[in-house]
Short mmCIF file of C-alpha atoms and ligand atoms in Angstrom, two decimals:
data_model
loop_
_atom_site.label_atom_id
_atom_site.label_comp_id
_atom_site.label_asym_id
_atom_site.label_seq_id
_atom_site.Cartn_x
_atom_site.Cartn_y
_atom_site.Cartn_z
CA UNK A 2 215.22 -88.01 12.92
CA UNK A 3 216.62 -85.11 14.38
CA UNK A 4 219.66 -84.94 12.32
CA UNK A 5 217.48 -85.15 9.30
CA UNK A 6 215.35 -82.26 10.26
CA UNK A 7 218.72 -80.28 10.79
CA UNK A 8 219.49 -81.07 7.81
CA UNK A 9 216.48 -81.14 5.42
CA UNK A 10 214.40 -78.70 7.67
CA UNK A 11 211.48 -79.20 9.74
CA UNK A 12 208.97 -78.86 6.91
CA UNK A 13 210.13 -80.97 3.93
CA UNK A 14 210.67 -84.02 6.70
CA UNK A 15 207.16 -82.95 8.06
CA UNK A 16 205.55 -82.87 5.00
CA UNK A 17 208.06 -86.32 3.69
CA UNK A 18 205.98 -87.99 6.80
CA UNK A 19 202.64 -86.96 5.46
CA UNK A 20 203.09 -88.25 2.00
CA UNK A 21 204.48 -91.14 3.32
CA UNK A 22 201.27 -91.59 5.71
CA UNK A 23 199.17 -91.12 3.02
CA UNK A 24 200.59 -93.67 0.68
CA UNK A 25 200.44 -96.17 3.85
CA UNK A 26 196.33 -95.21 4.28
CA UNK A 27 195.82 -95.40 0.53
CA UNK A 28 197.38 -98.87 0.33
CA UNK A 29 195.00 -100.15 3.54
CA UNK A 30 191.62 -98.23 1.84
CA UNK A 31 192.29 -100.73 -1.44
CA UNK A 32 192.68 -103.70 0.87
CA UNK A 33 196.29 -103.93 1.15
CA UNK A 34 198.20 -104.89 4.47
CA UNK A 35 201.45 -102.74 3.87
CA UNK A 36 203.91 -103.85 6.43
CA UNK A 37 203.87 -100.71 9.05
CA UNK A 38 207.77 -100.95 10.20
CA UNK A 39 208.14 -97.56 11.96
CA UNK A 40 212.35 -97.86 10.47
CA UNK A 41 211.11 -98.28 7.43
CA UNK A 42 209.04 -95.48 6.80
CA UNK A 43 211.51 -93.26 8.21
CA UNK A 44 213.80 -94.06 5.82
CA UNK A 45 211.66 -93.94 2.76
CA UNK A 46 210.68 -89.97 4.46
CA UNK A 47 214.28 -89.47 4.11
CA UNK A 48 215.18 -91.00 0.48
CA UNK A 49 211.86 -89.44 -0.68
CA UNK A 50 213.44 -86.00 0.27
CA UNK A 51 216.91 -86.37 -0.49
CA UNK A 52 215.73 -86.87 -4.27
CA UNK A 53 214.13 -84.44 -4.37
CA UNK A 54 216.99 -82.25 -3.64
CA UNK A 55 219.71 -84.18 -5.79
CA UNK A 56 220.83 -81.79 -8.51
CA UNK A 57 219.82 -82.74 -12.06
CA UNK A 58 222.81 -80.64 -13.97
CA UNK A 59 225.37 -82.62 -13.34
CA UNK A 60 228.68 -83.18 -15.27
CA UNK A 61 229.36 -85.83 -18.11
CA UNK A 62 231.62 -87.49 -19.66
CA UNK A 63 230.71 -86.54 -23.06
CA UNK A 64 232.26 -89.45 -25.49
CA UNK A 65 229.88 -89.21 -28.28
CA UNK A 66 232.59 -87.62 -30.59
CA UNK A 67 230.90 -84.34 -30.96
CA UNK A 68 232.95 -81.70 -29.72
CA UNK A 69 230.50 -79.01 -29.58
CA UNK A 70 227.70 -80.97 -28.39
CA UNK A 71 225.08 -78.61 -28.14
CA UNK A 72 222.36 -80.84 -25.47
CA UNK A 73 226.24 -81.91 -23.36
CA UNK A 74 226.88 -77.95 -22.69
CA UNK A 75 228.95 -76.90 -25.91
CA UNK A 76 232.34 -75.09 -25.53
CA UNK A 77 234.23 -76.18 -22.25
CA UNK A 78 235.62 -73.18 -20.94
CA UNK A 79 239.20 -72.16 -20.35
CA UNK A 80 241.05 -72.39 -16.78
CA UNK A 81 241.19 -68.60 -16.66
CA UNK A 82 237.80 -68.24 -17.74
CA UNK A 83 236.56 -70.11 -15.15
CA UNK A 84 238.15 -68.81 -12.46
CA UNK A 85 237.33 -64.96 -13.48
CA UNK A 86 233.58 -66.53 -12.88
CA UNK A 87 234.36 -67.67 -9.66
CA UNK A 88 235.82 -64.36 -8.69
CA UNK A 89 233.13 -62.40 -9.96
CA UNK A 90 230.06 -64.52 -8.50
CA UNK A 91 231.86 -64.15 -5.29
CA UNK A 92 231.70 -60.45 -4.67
CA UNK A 93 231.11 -57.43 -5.92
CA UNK A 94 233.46 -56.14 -8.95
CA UNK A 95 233.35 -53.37 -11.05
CA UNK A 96 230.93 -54.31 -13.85
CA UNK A 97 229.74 -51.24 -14.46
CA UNK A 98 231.49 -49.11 -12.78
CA UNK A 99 234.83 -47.10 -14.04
CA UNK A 100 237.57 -47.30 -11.60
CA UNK A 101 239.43 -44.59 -13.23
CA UNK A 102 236.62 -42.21 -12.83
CA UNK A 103 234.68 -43.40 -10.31
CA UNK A 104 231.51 -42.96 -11.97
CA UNK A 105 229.03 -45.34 -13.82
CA UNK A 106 231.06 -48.04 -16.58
CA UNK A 107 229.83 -49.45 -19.40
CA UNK A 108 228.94 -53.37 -18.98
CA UNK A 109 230.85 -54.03 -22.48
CA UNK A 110 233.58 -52.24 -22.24
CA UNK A 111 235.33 -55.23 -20.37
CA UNK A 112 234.88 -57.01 -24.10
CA UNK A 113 234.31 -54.70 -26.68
CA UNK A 114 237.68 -53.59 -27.19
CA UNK A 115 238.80 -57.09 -27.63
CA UNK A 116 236.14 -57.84 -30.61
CA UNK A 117 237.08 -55.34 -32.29
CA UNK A 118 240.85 -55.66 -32.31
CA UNK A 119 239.95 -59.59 -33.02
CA UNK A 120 237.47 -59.12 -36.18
CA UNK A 121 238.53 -55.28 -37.45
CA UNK A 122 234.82 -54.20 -36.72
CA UNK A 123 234.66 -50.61 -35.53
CA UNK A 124 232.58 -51.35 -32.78
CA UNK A 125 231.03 -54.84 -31.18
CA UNK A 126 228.01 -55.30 -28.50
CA UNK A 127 227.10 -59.17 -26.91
CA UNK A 128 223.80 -60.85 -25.75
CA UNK A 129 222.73 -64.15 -24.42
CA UNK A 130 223.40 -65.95 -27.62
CA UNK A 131 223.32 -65.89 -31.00
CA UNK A 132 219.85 -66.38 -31.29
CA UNK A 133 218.77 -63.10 -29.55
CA UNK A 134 221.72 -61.79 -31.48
CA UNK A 135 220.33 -62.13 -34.86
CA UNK A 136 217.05 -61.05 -33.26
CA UNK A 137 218.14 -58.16 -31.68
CA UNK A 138 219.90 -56.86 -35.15
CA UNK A 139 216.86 -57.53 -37.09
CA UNK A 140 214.53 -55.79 -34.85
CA UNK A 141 216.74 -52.61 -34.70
CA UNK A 142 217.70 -52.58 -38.38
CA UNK A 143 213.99 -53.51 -40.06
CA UNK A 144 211.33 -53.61 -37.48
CA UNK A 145 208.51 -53.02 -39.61
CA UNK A 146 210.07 -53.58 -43.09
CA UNK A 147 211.72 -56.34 -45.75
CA UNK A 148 215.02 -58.07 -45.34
CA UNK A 149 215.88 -60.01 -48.20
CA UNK A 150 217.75 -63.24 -48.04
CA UNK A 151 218.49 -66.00 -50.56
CA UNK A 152 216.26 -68.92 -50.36
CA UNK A 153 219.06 -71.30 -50.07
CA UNK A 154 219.80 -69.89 -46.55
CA UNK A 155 216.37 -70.66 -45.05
CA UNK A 156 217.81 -72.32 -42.13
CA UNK A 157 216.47 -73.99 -38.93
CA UNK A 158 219.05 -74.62 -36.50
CA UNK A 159 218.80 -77.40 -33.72
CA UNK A 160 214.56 -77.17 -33.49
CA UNK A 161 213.45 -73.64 -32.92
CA UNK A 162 215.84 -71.62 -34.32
CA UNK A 163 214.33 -71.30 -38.14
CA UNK A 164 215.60 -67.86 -39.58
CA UNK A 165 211.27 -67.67 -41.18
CA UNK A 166 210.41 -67.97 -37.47
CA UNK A 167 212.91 -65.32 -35.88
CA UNK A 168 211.99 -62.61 -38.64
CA UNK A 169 208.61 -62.76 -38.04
CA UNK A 170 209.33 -62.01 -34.14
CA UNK A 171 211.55 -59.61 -34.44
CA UNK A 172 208.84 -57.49 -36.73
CA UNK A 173 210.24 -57.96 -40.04
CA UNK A 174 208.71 -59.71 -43.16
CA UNK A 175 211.19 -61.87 -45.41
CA UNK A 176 211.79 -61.37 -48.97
CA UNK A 177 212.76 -64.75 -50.23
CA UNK A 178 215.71 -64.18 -52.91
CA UNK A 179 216.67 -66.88 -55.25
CA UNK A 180 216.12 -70.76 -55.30
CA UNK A 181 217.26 -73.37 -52.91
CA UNK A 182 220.34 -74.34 -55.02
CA UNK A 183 220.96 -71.28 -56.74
CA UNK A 184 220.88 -67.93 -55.86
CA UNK A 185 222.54 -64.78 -58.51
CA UNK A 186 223.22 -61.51 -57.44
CA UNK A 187 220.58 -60.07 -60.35
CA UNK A 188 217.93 -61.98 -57.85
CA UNK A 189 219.09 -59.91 -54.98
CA UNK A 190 218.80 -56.79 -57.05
CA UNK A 191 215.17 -57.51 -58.40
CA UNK A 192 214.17 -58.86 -54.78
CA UNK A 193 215.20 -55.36 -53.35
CA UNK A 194 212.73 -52.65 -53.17
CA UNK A 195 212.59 -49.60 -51.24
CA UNK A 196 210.93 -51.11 -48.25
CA UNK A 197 213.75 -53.61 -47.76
CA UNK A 198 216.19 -52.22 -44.74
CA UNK A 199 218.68 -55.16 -44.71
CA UNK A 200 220.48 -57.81 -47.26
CA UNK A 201 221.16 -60.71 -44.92
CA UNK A 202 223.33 -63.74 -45.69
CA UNK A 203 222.92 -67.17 -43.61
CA UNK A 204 226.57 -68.86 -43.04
CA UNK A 205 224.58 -72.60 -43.59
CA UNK A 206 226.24 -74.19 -41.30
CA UNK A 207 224.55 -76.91 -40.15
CA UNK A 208 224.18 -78.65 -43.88
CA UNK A 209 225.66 -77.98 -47.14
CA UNK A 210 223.86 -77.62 -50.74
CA UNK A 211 226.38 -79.43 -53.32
CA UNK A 212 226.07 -79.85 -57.07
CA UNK A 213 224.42 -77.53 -59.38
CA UNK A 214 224.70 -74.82 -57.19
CA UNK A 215 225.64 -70.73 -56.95
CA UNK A 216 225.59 -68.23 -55.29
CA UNK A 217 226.97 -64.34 -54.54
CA UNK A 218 230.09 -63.86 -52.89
CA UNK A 219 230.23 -61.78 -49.52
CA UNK A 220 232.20 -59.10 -51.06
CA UNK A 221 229.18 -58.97 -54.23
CA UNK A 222 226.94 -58.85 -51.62
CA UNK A 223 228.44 -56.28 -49.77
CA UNK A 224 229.10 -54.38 -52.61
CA UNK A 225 225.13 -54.74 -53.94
CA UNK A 226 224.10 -53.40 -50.33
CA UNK A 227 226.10 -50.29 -50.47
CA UNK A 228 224.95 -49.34 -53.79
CA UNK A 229 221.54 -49.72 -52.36
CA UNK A 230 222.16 -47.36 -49.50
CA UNK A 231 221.34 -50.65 -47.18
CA UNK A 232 223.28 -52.31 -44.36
CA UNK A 233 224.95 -55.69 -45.03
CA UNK A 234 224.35 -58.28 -42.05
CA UNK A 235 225.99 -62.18 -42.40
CA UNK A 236 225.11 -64.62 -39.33
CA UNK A 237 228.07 -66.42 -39.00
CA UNK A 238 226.95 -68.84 -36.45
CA UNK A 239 229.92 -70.57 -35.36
CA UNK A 240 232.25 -67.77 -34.69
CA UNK A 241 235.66 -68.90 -35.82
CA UNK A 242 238.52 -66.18 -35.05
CA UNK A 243 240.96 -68.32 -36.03
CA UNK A 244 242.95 -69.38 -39.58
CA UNK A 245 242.40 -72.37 -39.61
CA UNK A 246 244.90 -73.69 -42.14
CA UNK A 247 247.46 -72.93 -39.50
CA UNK A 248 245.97 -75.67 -37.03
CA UNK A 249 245.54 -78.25 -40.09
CA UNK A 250 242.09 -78.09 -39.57
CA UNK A 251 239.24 -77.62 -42.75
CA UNK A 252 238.56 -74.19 -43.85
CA UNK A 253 235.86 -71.97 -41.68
CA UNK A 254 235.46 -68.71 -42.52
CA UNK A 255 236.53 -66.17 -39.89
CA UNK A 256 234.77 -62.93 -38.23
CA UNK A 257 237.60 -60.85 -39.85
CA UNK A 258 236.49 -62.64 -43.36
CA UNK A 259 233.44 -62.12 -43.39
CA UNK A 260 233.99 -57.70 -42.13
CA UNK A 261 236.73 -57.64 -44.69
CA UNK A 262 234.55 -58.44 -47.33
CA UNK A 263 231.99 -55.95 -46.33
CA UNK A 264 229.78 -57.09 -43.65
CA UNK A 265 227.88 -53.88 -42.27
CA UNK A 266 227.41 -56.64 -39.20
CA UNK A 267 228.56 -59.96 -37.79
CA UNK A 268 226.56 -61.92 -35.56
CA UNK A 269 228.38 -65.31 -34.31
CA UNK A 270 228.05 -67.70 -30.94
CA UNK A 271 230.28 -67.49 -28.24
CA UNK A 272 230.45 -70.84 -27.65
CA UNK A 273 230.81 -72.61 -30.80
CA UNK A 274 234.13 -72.63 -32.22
CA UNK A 275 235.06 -69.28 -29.98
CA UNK A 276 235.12 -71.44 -27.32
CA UNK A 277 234.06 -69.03 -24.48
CA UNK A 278 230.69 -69.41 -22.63
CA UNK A 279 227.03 -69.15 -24.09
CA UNK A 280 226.92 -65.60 -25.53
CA UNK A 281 226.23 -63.68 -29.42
CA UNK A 282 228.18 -61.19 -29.86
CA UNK A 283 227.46 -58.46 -32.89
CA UNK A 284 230.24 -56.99 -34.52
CA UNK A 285 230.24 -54.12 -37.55
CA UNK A 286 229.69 -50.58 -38.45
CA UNK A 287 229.42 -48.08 -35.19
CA UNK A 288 226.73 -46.38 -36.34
CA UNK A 289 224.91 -49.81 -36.21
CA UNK A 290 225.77 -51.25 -32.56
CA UNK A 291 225.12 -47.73 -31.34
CA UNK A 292 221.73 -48.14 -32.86
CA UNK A 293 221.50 -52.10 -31.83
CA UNK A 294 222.28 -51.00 -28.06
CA UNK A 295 220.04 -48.79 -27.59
CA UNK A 296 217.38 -50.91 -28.18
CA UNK A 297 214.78 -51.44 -25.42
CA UNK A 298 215.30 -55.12 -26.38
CA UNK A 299 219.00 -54.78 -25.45
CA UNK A 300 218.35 -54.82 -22.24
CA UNK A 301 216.42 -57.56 -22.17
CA UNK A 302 218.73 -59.68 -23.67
CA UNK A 303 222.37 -58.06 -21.85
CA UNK A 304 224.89 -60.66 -20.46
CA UNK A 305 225.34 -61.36 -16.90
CA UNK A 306 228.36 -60.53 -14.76
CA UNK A 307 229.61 -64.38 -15.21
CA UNK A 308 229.27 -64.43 -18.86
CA UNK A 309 230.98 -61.33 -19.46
CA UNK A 310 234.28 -62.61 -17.08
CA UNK A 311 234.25 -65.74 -19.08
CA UNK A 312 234.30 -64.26 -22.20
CA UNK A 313 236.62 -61.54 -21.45
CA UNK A 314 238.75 -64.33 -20.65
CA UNK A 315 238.53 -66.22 -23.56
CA UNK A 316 238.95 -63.35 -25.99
CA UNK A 317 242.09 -62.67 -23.83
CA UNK A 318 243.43 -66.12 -24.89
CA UNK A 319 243.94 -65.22 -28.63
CA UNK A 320 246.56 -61.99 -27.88
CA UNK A 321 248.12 -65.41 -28.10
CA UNK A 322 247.40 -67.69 -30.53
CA UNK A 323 250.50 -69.90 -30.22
CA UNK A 324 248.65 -71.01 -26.75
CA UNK A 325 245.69 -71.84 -28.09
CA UNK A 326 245.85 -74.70 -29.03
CA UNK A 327 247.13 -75.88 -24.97
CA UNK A 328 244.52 -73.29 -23.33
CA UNK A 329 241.88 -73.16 -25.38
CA UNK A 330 240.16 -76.68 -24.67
CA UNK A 331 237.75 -76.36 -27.28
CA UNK A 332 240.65 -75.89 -29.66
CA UNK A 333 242.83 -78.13 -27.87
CA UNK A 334 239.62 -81.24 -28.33
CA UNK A 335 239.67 -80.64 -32.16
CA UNK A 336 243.15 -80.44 -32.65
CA UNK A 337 244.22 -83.77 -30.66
CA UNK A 338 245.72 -86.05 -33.06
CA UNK A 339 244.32 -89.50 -33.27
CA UNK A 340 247.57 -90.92 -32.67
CA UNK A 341 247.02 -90.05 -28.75
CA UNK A 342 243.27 -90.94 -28.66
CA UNK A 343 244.43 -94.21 -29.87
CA UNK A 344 246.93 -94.52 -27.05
CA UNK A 345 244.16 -93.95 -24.67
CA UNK A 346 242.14 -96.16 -26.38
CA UNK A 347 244.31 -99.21 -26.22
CA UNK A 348 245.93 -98.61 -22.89
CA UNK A 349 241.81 -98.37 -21.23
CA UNK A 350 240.78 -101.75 -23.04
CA UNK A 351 241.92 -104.10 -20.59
CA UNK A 352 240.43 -102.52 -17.66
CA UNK A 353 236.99 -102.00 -19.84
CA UNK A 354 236.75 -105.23 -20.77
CA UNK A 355 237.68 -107.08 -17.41
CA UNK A 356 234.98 -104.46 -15.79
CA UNK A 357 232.17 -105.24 -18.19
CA UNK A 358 233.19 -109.51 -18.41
CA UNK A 359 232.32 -112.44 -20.55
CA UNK A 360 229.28 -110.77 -22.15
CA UNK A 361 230.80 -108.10 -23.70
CA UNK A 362 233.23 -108.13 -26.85
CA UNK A 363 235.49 -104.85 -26.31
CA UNK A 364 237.51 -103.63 -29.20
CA UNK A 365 239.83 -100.05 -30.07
CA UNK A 366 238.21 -99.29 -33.70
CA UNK A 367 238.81 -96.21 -35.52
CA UNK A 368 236.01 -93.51 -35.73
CA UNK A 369 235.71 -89.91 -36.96
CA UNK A 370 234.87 -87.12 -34.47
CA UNK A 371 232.04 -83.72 -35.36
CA UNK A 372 232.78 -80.67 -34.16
CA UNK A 373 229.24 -80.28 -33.73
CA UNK A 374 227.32 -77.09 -33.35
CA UNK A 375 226.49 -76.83 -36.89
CA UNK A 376 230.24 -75.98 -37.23
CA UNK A 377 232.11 -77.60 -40.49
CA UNK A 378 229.04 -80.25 -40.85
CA UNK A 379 230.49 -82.71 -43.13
CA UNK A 380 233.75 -82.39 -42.37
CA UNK A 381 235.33 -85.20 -39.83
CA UNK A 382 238.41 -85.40 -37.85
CA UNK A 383 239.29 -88.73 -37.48
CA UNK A 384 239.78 -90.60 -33.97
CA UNK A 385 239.86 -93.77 -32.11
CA UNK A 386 237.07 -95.23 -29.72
CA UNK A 387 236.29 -98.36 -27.55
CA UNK A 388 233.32 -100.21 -29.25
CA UNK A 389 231.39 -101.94 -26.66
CA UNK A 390 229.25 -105.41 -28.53
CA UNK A 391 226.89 -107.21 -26.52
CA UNK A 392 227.90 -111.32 -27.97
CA UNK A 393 224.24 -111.84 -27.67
CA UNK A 394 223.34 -109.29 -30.09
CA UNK A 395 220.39 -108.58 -28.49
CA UNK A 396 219.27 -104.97 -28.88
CA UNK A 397 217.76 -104.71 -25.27
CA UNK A 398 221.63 -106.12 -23.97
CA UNK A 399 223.35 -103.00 -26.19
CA UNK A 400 220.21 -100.56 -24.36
CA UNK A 401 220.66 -102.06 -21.07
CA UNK A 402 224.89 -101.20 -21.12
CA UNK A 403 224.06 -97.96 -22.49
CA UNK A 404 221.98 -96.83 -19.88
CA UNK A 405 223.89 -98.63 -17.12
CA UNK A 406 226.98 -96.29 -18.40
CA UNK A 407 224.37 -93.65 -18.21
CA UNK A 408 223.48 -94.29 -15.00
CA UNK A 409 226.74 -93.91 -13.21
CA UNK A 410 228.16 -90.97 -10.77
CA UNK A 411 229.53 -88.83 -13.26
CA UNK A 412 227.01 -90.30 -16.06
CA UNK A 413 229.08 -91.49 -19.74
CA UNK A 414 227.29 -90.75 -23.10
CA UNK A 415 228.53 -92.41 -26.07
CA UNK A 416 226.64 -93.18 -28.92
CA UNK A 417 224.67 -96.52 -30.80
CA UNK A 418 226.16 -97.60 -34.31
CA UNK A 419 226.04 -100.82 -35.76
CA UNK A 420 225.22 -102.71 -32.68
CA UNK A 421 226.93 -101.39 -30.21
CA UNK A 422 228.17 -98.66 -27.73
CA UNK A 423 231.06 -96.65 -28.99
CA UNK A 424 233.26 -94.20 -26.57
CA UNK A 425 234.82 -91.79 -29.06
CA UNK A 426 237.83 -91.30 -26.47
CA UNK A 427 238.71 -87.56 -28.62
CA UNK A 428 237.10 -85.68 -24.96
CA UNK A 429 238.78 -87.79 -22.15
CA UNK A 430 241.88 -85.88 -21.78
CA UNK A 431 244.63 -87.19 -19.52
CA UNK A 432 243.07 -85.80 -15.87
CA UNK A 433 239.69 -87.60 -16.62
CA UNK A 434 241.41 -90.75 -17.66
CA UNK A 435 241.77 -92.02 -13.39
CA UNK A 436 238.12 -90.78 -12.33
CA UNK A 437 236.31 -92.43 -15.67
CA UNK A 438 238.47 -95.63 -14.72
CA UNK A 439 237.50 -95.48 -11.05
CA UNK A 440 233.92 -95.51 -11.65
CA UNK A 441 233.53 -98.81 -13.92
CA UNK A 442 233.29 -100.76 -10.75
CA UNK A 443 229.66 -98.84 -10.10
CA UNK A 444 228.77 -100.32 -12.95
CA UNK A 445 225.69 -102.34 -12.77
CA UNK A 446 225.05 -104.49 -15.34
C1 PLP B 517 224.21 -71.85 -33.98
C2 PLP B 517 223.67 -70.83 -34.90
C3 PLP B 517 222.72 -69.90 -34.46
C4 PLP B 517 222.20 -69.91 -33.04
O1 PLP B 517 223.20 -69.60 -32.15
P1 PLP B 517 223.01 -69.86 -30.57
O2 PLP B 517 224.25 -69.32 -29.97
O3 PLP B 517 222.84 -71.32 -30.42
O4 PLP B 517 221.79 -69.12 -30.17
C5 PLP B 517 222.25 -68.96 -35.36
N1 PLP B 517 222.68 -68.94 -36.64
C6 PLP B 517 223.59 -69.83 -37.11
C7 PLP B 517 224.02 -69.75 -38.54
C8 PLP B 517 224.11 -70.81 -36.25
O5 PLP B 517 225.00 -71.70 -36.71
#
């Protein structure tokens, strides 16, 4: 035992014994004659504490054909990105500290420059996400009073996350503008009174109202707001930077959009379509983010050293946007045509079906990948996936291969449809291809 208790520590294997001891004398008090094999109970001490110290966040191979897979981690983030967070978790660095001057720095300005130059806002703060961005902004801008938003933009987003819920917190009461399918700009105007601080507008992006339906442009909006003497505030959610028409890809509105057309303030994820780690950043009028950081609650809610690297990192990324679509994985994921997924597809079939046998009917079917993150809901890019059928058609078989997939090293999430497993192969990129292969023989079926 001695190299356990070098390794483990002379307490956890002490107190491993005890609770193994105890099990024993419990089993004997009910009558039981547990075998008492001195070998054996030393090595159910030492599995009991080595599980107990296995880490449970551990990487995936996330084949479910959502990108942005919010409960798989989100954006992946860029090579640079991720070794600016190894640097900076390392050792000290100046965070916030100015080298030029050698006095006390400013946290943000390793970013804020960038947001600004990326979105034309005059000024641009970050917190944890965008969440405590949107609650941060409310708080600051109408603690106490109205904000008025159309009731078409009610959202919740992925379970607690309901814009109802977050205005309460943050000390504001909602005016409800409009009906769910139609909202006019004369509702807005007869909503408004002179306790309302803010006009907010919802991007919806998780779902999408369709049919009789209207509703204010931005610029309207924006336009209503001034003339009102109040600020303008859109949460964008997903955060795109990009034009997307250049990358073939459906139309998302952008940062710069949305501040062009008279957003007093941008809130947006950084690690939706961005594709930089969890953050919300705020973007809009100076006189506003001054306001927003100094906020007790700022502080509560400020990014970590390893958050702002990554992100600097990322944002560095689009002062070239002809690399993106190489560098920027997230960007890279979305953009891979189906013609290579397919060629992945086909060339893995063999080896999957050989690995999983007789049972198993193995086939390369086409599919259509999400983005995910609430990001272009109902729009689908199409792909190519291994669909995994159990011959018996039994549903426990199709559970049982799920799980077993689930249940390897580096654990492989697909998702149910129709009877079987399917691998949406969109997120197994070329360097994954020999470890994912490797590990079908640990399959236990
Ligand atoms: C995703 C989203 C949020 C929440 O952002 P997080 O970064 O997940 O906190 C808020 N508003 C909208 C419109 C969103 O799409």
């Amino acid at each position: 035992m001695t190299g356990e208790i070098a390794k483990w520590g002379h307490a956890q294997i002490a107190q491993g014994v005890r609770n193994q001891l105890a099990q024993l004398r419990q089993e004997i008090s009910i009558g039981a004659s547990p075998s008492i094999d001195l070998e054996k109970i030393k090595q159910l001490v030492v599995e009991a504490v080595t599980s107990g110290h296995e880490a449970t966040l551990i990487p995936v191979f996330n084949l479910t054909g959502i990108v942005l897979h919010s409960n798989l981690g989100r954006a992946q983030l860029c090579e640079s990105a991720i070794t600016a967070v190894t640097e900076v978790a390392a050792g000290a660095s100046n965070l916030e500290f100015d080298l030029a001057s050698g006095k006390r720095g400013d946290r943000e300005s390793h970013i804020e420059a960038m947001i600004c130059e990326l979105t034309g806002a005059e000024a641009a703060t970050a917190v944890n996400n965008n969440a405590a961005a949107v609650l941060l902004a409310l708080n600051t801008l109408a603690m106490g009073q109205k904000v008025a938003v159309s009731r078409g933009e009610l959202v919740e987003i992925g379970g607690s996350f309901r814009i109802p819920d977050i205005m309460s917190r943050a000390g504001c009461s909602l005016v409800e503008v409009g009906t769910t399918n139609r909202t006019h700009l004369s509702d807005y105007a007869t909503g408004i009174d002179a306790d309302t601080a803010l006009l907010m507008k919802v991007h919806t992006s998780n779902y999408r109202i369709e049919g009789y339906t209207t509703t204010p442009t931005e610029t309207e909006l924006g336009n209503l707001a001034t003339g009102l003497g109040i600020p303008f505030m859109i949460d964008l959610g997903s955060g795109n930077l990009l034009n997307f028409d250049a990358f073939n890809l459906p139309k998302e509105p952008t940062v710069a959009d949305a501040i062009r057309h008279g957003a007093d303030l941008v809130t947006f994820s950084g690690d939706k379509l961005l594709g930089g780690p969890q953050a919300g950043l705020i973007a809009g009028r100076a006189d506003l983010i001054a306001q927003i950081k100094s906020n007790p609650l700022k502080r509560a809610l400020r990014l970590d050293k390893m958050t702002l690297a990554a992100l600097a990192e990322t944002l560095k990324l689009y002062n070239h946007p002809e690399t993106l679509p190489d560098n920027l994985p997230t960007l890279r994921l979305i953009t891979r045509p189906k013609a290579d997924i397919e060629q992945v597809a086909i060339a893995l079939l063999p080896t999957v079906a050989s690995a999983l046998g007789p049972q198993f009917h193995v086939s390369v079917e086409e599919t259509l990948s999400q983005i995910g993150s609430g990001s272009l809901p109902v729009e689908t890019l199409p792909s190519s996936a291994l669909k995994i059928a159990p011959h018996s058609g039994v549903d426990g078989d199709l559970r049982a291969l799920s799980s077993a997939f689930r249940e390897l090293p580096r654990p492989v999430i697909g998702r149910i449809h129709q009877g079987a497993l399917w691998f949406d192969l969109r997120c197994l990129e070329d360097d994954h291809i020999t470890p994912w292969v490797n590990q079908l023989a640990e399959l236990t079926l």
